[in-house]
PDB file of C-alpha atoms in Angstrom:
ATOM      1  CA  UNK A 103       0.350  29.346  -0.573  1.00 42.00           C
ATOM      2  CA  UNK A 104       1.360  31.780  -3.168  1.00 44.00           C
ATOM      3  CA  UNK A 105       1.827  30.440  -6.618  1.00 47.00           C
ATOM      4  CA  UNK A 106       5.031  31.586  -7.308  1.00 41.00           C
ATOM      5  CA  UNK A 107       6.039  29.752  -3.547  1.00 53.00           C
ATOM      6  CA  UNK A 108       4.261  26.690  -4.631  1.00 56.00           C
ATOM      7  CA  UNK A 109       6.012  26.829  -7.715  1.00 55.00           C
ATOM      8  CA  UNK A 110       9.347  26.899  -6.303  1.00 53.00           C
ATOM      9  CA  UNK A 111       8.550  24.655  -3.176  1.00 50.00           C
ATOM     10  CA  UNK A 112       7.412  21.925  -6.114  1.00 53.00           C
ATOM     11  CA  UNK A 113      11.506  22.456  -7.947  1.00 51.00           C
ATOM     12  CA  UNK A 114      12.830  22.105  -4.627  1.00 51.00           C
ATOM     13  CA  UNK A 115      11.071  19.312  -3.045  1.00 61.00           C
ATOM     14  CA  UNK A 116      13.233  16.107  -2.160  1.00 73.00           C
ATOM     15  CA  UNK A 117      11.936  12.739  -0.715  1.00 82.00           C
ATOM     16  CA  UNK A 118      11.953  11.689   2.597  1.00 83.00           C
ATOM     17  CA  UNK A 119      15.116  10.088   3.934  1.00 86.00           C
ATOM     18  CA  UNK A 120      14.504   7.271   6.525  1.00 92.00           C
ATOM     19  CA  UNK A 121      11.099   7.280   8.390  1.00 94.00           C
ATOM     20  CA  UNK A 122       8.692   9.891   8.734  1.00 94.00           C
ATOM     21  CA  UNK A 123       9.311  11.853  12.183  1.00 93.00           C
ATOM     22  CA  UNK A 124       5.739  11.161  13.367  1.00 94.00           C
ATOM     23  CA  UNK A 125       5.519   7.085  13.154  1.00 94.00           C
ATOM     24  CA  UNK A 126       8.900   6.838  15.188  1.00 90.00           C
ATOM     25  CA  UNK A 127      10.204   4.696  17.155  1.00 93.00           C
ATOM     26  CA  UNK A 128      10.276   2.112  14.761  1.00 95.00           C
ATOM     27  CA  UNK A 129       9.586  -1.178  15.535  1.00 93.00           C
ATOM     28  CA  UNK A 130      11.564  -4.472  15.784  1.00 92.00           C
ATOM     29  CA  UNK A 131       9.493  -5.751  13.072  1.00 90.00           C
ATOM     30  CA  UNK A 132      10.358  -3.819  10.150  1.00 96.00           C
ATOM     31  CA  UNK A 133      11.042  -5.149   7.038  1.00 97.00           C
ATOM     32  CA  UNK A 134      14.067  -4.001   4.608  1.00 97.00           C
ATOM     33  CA  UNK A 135      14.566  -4.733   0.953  1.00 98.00           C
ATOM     34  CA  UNK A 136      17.856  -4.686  -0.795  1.00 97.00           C
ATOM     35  CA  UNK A 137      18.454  -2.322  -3.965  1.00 97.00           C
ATOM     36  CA  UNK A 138      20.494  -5.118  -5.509  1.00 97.00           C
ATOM     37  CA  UNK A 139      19.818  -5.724  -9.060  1.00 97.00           C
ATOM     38  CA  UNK A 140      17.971  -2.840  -8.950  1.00 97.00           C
ATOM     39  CA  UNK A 141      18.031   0.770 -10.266  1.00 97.00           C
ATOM     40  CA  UNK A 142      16.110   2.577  -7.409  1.00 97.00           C
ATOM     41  CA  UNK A 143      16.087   5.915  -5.952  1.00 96.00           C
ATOM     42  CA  UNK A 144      14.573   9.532  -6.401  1.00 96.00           C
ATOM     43  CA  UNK A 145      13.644  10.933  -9.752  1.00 97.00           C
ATOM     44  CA  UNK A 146      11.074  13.711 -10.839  1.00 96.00           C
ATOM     45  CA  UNK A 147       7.944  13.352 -12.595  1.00 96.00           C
ATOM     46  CA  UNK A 148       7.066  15.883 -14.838  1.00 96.00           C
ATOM     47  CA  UNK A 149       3.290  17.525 -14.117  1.00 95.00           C
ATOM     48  CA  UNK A 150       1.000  20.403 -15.512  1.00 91.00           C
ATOM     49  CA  UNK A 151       3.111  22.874 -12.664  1.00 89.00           C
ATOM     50  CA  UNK A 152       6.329  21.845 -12.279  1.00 91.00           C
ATOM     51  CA  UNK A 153       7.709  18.353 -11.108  1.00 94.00           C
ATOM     52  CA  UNK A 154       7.170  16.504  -8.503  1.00 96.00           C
ATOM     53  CA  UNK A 155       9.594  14.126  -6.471  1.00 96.00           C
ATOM     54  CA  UNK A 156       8.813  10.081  -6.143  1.00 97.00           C
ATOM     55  CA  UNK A 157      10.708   7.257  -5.556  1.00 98.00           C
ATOM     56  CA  UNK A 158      11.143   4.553  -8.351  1.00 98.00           C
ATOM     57  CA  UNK A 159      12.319   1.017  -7.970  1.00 98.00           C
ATOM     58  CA  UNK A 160      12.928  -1.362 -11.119  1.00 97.00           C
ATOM     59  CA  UNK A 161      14.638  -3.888 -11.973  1.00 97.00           C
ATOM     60  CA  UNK A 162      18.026  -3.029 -13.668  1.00 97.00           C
ATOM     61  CA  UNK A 163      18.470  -5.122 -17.063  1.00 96.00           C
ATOM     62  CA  UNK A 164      15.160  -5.580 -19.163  1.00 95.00           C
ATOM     63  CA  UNK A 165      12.346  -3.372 -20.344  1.00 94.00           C
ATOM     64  CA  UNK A 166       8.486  -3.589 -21.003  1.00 96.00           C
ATOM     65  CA  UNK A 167       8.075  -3.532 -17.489  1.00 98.00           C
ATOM     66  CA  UNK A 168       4.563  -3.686 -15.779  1.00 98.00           C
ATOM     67  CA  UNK A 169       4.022  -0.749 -13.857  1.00 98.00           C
ATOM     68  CA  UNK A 170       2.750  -0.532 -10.112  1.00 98.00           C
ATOM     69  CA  UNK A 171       1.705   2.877  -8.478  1.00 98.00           C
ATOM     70  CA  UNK A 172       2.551   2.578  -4.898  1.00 98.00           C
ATOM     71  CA  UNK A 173       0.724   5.563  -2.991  1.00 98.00           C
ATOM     72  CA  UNK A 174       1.232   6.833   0.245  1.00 97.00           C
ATOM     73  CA  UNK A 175      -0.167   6.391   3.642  1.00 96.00           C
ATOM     74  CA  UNK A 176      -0.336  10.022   5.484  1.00 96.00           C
ATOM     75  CA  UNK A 177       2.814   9.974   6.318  1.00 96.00           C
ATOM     76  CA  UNK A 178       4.480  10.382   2.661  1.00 96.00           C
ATOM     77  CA  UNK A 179       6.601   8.450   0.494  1.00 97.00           C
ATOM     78  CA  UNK A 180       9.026   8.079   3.694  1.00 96.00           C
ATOM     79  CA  UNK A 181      10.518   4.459   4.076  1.00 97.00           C
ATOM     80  CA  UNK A 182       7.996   2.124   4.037  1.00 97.00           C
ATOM     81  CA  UNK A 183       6.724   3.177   1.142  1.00 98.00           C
ATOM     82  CA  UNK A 184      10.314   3.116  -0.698  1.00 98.00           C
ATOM     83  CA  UNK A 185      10.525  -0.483   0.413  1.00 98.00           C
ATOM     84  CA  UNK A 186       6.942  -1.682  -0.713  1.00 98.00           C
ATOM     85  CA  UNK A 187       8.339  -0.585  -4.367  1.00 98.00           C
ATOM     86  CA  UNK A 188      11.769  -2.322  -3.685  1.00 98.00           C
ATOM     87  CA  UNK A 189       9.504  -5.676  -3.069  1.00 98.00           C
ATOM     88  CA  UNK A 190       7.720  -5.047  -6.387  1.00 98.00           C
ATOM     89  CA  UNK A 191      11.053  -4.393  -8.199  1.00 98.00           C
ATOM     90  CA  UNK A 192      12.700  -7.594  -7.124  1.00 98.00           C
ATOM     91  CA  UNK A 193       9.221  -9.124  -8.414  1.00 98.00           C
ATOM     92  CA  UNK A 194       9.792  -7.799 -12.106  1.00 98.00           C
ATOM     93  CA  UNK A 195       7.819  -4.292 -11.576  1.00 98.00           C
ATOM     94  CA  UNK A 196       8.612  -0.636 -12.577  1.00 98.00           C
ATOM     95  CA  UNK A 197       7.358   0.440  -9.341  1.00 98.00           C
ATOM     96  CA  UNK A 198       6.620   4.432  -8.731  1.00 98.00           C
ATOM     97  CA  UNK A 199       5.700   6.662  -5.511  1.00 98.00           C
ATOM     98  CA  UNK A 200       5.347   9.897  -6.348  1.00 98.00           C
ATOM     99  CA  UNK A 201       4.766  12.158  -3.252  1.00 97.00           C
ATOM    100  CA  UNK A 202       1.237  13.681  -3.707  1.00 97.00           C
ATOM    101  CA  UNK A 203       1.243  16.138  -0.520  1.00 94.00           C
ATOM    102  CA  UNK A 204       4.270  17.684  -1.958  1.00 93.00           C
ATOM    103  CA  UNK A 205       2.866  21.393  -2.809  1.00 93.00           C
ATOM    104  CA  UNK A 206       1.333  21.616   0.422  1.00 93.00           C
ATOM    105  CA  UNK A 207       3.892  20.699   2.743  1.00 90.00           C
ATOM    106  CA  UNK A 208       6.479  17.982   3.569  1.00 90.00           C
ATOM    107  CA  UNK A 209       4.621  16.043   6.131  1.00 93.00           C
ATOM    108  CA  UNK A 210       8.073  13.489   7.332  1.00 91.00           C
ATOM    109  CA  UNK A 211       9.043  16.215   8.928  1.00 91.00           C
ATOM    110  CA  UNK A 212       5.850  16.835  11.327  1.00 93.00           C
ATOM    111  CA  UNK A 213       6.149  15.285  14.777  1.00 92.00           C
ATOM    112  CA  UNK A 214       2.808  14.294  15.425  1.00 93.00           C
ATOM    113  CA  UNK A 215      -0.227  12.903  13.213  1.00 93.00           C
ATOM    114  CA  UNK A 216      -2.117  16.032  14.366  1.00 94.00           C
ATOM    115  CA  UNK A 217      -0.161  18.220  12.460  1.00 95.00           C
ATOM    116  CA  UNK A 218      -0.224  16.158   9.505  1.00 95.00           C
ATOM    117  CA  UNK A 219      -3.704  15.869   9.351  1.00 94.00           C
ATOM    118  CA  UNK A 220      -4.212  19.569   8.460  1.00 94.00           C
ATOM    119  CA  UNK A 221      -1.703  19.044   5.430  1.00 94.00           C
ATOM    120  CA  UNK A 222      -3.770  16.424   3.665  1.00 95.00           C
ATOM    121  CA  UNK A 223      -6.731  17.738   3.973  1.00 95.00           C
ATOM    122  CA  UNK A 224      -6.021  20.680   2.021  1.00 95.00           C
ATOM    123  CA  UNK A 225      -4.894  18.394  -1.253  1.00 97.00           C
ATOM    124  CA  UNK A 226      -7.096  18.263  -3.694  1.00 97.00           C
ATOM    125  CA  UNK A 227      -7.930  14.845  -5.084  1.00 98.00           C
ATOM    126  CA  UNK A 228      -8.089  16.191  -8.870  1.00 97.00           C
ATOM    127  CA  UNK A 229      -4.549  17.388  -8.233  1.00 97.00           C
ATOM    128  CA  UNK A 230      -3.592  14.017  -6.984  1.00 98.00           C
ATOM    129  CA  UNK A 231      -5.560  11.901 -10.241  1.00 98.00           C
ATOM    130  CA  UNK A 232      -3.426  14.819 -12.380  1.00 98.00           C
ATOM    131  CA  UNK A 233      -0.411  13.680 -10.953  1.00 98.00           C
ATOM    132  CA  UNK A 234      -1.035  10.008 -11.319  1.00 98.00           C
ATOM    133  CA  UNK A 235      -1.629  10.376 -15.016  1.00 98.00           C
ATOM    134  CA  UNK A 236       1.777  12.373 -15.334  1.00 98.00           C
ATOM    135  CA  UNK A 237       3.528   9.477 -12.969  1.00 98.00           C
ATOM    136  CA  UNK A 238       1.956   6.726 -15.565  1.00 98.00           C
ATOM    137  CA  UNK A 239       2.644   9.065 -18.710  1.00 97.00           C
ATOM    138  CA  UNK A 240       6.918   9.503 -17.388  1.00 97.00           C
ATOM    139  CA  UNK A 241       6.877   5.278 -16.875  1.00 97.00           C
ATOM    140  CA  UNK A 242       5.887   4.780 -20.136  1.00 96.00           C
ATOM    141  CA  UNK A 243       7.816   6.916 -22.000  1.00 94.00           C
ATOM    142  CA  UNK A 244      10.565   7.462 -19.922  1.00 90.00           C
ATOM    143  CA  UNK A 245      11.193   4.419 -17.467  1.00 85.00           C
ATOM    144  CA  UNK A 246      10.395   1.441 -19.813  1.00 89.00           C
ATOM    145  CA  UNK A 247       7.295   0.723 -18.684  1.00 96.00           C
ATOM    146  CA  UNK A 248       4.357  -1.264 -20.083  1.00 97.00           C
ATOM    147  CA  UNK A 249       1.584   1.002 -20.904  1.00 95.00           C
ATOM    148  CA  UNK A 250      -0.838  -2.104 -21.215  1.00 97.00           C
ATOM    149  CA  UNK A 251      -0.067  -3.149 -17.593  1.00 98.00           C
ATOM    150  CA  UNK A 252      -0.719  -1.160 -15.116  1.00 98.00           C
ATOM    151  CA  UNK A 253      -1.803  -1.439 -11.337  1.00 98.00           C
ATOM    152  CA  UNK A 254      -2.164   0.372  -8.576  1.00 98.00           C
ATOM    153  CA  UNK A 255      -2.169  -0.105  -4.976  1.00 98.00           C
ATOM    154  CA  UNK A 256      -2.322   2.598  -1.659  1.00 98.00           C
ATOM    155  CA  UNK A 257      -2.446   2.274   1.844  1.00 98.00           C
ATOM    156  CA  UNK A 258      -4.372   3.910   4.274  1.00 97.00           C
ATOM    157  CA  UNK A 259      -5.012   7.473   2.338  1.00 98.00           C
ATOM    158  CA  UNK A 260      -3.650   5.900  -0.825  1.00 98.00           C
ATOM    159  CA  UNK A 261      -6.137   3.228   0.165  1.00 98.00           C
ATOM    160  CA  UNK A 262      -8.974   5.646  -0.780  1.00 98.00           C
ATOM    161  CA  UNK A 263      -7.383   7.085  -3.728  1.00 98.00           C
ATOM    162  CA  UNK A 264      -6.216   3.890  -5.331  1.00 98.00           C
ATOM    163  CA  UNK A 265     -10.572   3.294  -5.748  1.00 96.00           C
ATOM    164  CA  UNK A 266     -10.435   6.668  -7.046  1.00 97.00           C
ATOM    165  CA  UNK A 267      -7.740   6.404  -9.696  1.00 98.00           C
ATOM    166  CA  UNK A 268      -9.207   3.090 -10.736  1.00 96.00           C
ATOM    167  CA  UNK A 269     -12.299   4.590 -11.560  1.00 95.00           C
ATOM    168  CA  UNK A 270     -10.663   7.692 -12.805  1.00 97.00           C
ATOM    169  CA  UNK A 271      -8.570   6.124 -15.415  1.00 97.00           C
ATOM    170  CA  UNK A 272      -9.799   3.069 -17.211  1.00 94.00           C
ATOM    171  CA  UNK A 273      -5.922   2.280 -18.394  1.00 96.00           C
ATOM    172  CA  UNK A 274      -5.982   0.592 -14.722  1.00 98.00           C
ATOM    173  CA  UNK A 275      -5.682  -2.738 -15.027  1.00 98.00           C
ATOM    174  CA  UNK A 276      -6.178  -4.223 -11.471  1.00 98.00           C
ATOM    175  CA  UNK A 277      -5.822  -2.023  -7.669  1.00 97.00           C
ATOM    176  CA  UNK A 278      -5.270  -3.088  -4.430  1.00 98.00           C
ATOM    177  CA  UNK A 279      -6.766  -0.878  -1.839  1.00 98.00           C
ATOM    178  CA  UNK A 280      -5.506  -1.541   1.784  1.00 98.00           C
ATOM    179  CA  UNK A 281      -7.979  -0.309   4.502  1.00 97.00           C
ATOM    180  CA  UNK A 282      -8.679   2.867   2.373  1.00 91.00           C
ATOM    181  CA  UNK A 283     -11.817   5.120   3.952  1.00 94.00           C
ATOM    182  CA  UNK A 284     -14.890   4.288   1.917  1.00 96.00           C
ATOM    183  CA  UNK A 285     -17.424   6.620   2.779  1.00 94.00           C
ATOM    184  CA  UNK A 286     -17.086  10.367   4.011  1.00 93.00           C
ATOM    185  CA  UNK A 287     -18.595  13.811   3.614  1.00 92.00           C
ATOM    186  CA  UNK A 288     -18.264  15.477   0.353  1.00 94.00           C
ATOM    187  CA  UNK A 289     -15.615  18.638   0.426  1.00 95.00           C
ATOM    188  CA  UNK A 290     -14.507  20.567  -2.653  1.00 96.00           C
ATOM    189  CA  UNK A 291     -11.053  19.319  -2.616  1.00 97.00           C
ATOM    190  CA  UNK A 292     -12.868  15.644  -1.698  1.00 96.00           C
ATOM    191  CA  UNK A 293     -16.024  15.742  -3.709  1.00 97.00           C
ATOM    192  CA  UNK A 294     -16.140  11.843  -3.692  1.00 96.00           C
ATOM    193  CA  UNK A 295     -15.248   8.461  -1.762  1.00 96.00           C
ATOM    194  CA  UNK A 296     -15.342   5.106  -3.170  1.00 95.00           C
ATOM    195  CA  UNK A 297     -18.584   4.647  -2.053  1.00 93.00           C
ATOM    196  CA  UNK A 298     -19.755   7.428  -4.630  1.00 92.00           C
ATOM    197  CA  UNK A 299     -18.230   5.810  -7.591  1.00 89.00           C
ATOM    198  CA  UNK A 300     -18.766   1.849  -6.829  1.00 87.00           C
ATOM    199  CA  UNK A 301     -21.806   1.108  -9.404  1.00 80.00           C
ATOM    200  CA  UNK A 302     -19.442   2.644 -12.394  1.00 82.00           C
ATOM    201  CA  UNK A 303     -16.241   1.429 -11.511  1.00 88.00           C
ATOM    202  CA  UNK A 304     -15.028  -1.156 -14.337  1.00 88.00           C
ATOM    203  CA  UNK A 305     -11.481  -1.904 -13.134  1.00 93.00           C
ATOM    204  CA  UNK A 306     -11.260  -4.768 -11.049  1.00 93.00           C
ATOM    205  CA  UNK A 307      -9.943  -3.476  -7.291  1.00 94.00           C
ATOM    206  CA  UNK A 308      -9.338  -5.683  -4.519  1.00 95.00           C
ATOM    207  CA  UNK A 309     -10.227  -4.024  -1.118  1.00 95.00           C
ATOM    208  CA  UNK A 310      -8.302  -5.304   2.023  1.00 97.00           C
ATOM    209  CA  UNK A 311      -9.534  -4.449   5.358  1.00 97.00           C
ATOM    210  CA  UNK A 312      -9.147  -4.822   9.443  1.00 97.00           C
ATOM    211  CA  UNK A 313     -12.147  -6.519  11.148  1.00 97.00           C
ATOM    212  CA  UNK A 314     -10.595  -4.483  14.068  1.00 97.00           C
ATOM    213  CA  UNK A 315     -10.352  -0.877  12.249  1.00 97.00           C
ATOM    214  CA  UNK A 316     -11.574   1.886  14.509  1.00 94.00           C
ATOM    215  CA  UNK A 317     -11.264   4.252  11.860  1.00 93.00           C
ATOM    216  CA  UNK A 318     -13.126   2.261   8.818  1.00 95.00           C
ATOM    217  CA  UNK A 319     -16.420   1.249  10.716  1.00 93.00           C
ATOM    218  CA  UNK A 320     -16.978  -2.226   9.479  1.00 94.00           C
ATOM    219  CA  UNK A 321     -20.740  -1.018   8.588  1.00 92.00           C
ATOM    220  CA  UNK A 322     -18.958   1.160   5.650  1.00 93.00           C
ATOM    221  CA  UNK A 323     -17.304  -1.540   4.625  1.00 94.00           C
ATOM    222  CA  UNK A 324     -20.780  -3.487   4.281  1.00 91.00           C
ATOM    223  CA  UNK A 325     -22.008  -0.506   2.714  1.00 87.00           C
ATOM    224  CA  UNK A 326     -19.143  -0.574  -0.045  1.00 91.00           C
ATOM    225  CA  UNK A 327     -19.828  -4.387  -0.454  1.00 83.00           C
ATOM    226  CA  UNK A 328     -23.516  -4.390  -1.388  1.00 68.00           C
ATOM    227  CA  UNK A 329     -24.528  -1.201  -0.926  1.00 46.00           C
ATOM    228  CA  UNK A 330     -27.302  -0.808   1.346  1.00 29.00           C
ATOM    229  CA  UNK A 331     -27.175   3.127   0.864  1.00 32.00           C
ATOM    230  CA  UNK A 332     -28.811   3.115  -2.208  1.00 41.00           C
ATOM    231  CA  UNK A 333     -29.274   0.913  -5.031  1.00 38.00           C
ATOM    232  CA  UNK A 334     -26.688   2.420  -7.273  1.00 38.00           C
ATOM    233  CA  UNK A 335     -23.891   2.310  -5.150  1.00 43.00           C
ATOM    234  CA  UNK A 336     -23.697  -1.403  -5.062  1.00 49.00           C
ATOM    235  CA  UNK A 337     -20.885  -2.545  -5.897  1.00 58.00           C
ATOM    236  CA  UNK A 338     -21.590  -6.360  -6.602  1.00 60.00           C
ATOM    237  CA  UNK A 339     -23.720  -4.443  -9.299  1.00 58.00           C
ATOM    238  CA  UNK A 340     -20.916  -3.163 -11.233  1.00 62.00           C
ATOM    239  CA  UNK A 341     -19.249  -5.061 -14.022  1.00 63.00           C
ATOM    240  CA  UNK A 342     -15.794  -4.455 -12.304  1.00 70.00           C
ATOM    241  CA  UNK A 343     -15.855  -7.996 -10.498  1.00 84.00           C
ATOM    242  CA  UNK A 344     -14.314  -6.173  -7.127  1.00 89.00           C
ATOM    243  CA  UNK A 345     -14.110  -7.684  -4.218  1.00 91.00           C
ATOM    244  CA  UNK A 346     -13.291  -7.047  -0.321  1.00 93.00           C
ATOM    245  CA  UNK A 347     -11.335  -9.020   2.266  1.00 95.00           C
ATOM    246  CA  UNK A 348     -11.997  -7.904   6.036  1.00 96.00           C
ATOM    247  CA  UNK A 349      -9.681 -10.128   8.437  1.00 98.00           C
ATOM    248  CA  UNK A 350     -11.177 -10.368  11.285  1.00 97.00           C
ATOM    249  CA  UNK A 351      -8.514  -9.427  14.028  1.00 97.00           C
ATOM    250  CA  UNK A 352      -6.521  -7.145  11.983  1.00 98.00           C
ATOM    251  CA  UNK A 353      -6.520  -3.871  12.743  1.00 97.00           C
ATOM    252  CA  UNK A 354      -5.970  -0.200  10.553  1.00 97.00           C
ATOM    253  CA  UNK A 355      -2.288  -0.278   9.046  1.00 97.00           C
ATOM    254  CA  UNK A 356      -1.545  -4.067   9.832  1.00 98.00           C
ATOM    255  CA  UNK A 357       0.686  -4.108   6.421  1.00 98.00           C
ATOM    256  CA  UNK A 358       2.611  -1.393   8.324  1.00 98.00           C
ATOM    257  CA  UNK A 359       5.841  -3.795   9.615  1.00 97.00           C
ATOM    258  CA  UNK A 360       7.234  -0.542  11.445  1.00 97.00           C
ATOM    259  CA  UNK A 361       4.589  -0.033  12.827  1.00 96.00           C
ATOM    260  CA  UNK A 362       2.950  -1.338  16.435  1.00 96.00           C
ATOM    261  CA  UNK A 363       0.025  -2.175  14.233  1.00 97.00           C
ATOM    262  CA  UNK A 364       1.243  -4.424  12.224  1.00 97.00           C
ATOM    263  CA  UNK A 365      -0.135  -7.935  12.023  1.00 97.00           C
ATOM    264  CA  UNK A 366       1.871 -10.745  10.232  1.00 97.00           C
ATOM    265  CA  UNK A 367      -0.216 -13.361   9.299  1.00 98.00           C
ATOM    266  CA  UNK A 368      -2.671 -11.108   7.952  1.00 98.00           C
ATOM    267  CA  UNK A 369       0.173  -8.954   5.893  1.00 98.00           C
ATOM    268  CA  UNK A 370       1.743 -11.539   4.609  1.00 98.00           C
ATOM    269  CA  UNK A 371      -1.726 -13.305   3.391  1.00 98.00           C
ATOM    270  CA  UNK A 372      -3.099  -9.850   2.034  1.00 98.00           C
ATOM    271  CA  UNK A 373       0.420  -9.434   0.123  1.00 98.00           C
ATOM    272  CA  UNK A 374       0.024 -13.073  -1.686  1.00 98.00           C
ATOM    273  CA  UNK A 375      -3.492 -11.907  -2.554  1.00 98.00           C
ATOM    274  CA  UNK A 376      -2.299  -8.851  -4.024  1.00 98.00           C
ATOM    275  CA  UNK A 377       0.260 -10.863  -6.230  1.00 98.00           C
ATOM    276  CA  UNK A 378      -2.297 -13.267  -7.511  1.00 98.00           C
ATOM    277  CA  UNK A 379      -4.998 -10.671  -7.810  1.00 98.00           C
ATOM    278  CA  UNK A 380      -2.567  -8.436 -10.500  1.00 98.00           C
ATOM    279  CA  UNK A 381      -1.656 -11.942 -12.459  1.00 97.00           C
ATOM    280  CA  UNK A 382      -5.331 -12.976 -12.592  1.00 96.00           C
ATOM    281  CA  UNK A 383      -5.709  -9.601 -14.397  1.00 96.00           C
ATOM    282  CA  UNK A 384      -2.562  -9.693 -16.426  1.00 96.00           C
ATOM    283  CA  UNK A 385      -0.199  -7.325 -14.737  1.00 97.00           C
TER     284      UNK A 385
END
């Protein structure tokens, strides 16, 4: 993509509206969170080449909020995602998606995973820890938010980045990383995986997984725990005081109430965890 076309695909980007074409139909299951009391929709987040679109969810009288970065399966900041940062919202949170795929293509509109797959893989993840330190610098000076508390949590793909950004920017106060990939080959857009950065991490991330994950091999989770790579990677070494839930039955994207995957018991125990895990570290 030309840079003059990514420039102007970047000013003319919008959200998703509804669900992403590839994950429907959508099941029985799904959850939906009210806007009341809330000031929540699209905005644009400022970054080194433009702005990017993301969707933003807080609540509407007060200020000083603690801010939660909500980041995206594969499938974009479509629905789900706008209602995870409803939930947060209604809990007290400036909660902020901001779509990370958005220069190289809008992937709600692709009918099939297959076709998205070849979209994300061409993001670059220093592009994506750029963007998440513009999204963090608009919420504090432009959305109310409280510099000193912030979080992060991702899902699936934002699973793996939300280890990333917590070892990326030391601001982090606590992550949540739902069955996020852990180890992979090294590309030059994806030079590392949280397995790489484990023994330096210092910000505390909580790592929820599914026992029954065909695409997370329950060996890389082991590997992730205490690191039987190599020494360094261990993560019990590091002074970040991590930690990583596998339930045993759950399988990838059980959080994912639209989804035929979802599980919940286990959702609805790794979302309690989640809230207790960002008050035990003071967001």
């Amino acid at each position: 993509m030309k840079e003059i076309t990514r420039r102007k695909f970047i000013a003319t980007a919008t959200l998703a509206t509804g669900f992403a074409l590839a994950v429907e139909p959508i099941s029985a299951e799904v959850i939906t969170t009210d806007a009341k009391k809330l000031v929540a929709g699209a905005v644009k987040i400022p970054v080194k080449d433009g702005e990017i679109p993301a969707y933003r969810a807080v609540p509407a009288t007060g200020s000083n909020f603690p801010i939660v970065l909500v980041l995206q399966e594969i499938f974009g900041v479509h629905e789900h995602i706008q209602d995870v940062t409803r939930r947060f919202a209604k809990l007290g949170y400036l909660a902020i998606a901001p779509e990370l795929f958005v220069r190289q293509g809008d992937v709600s509109k692709l009918s099939s995973i297959d076709e998205i797959r070849p979209i994300v893989a061409k993001v670059p993840d220093a592009q994506v820890l750029s963007d998440l330190d513009a999204t963090v610098n608009w919420a504090v000076k432009s959305a109310k938010g409280n510099a000193n508390k912030l979080a992060v949590t991702g899902f699936c793909w934002g699973g793996r980045i939300t280890w990333l950004y917590a070892a990326h920017n030391p601001q982090v106060k606590a992550g949540v990383a739902w069955y996020g990939r852990l180890v992979g080959d090294a590309t030059e857009l994806q030079p590392k995986y949280p397995i790489d950065i484990a023994s330096k991490l210092t910000v505390p991330v909580l790592g929820l997984y599914g026992g029954k994950d065909t695409g997370i091999p329950l060996d890389t989770v082991e590997q992730m725990r205490v690191g039987l790579a190599r020494r360094r990677h261990r993560l019990k070494e590091s002074s970040s005081k991590s930690e990583i839930i596998v339930y045993p039955d759950a399988p990838h994207a059980f959080f994912a109430d639209y989804r035929p995957s979802y599980r919940e018991r286990e959702a609805k125990e790794g979302w309690k965890r989640l809230l207790a895990w960002f008050k035990e570290q003071g967001v």
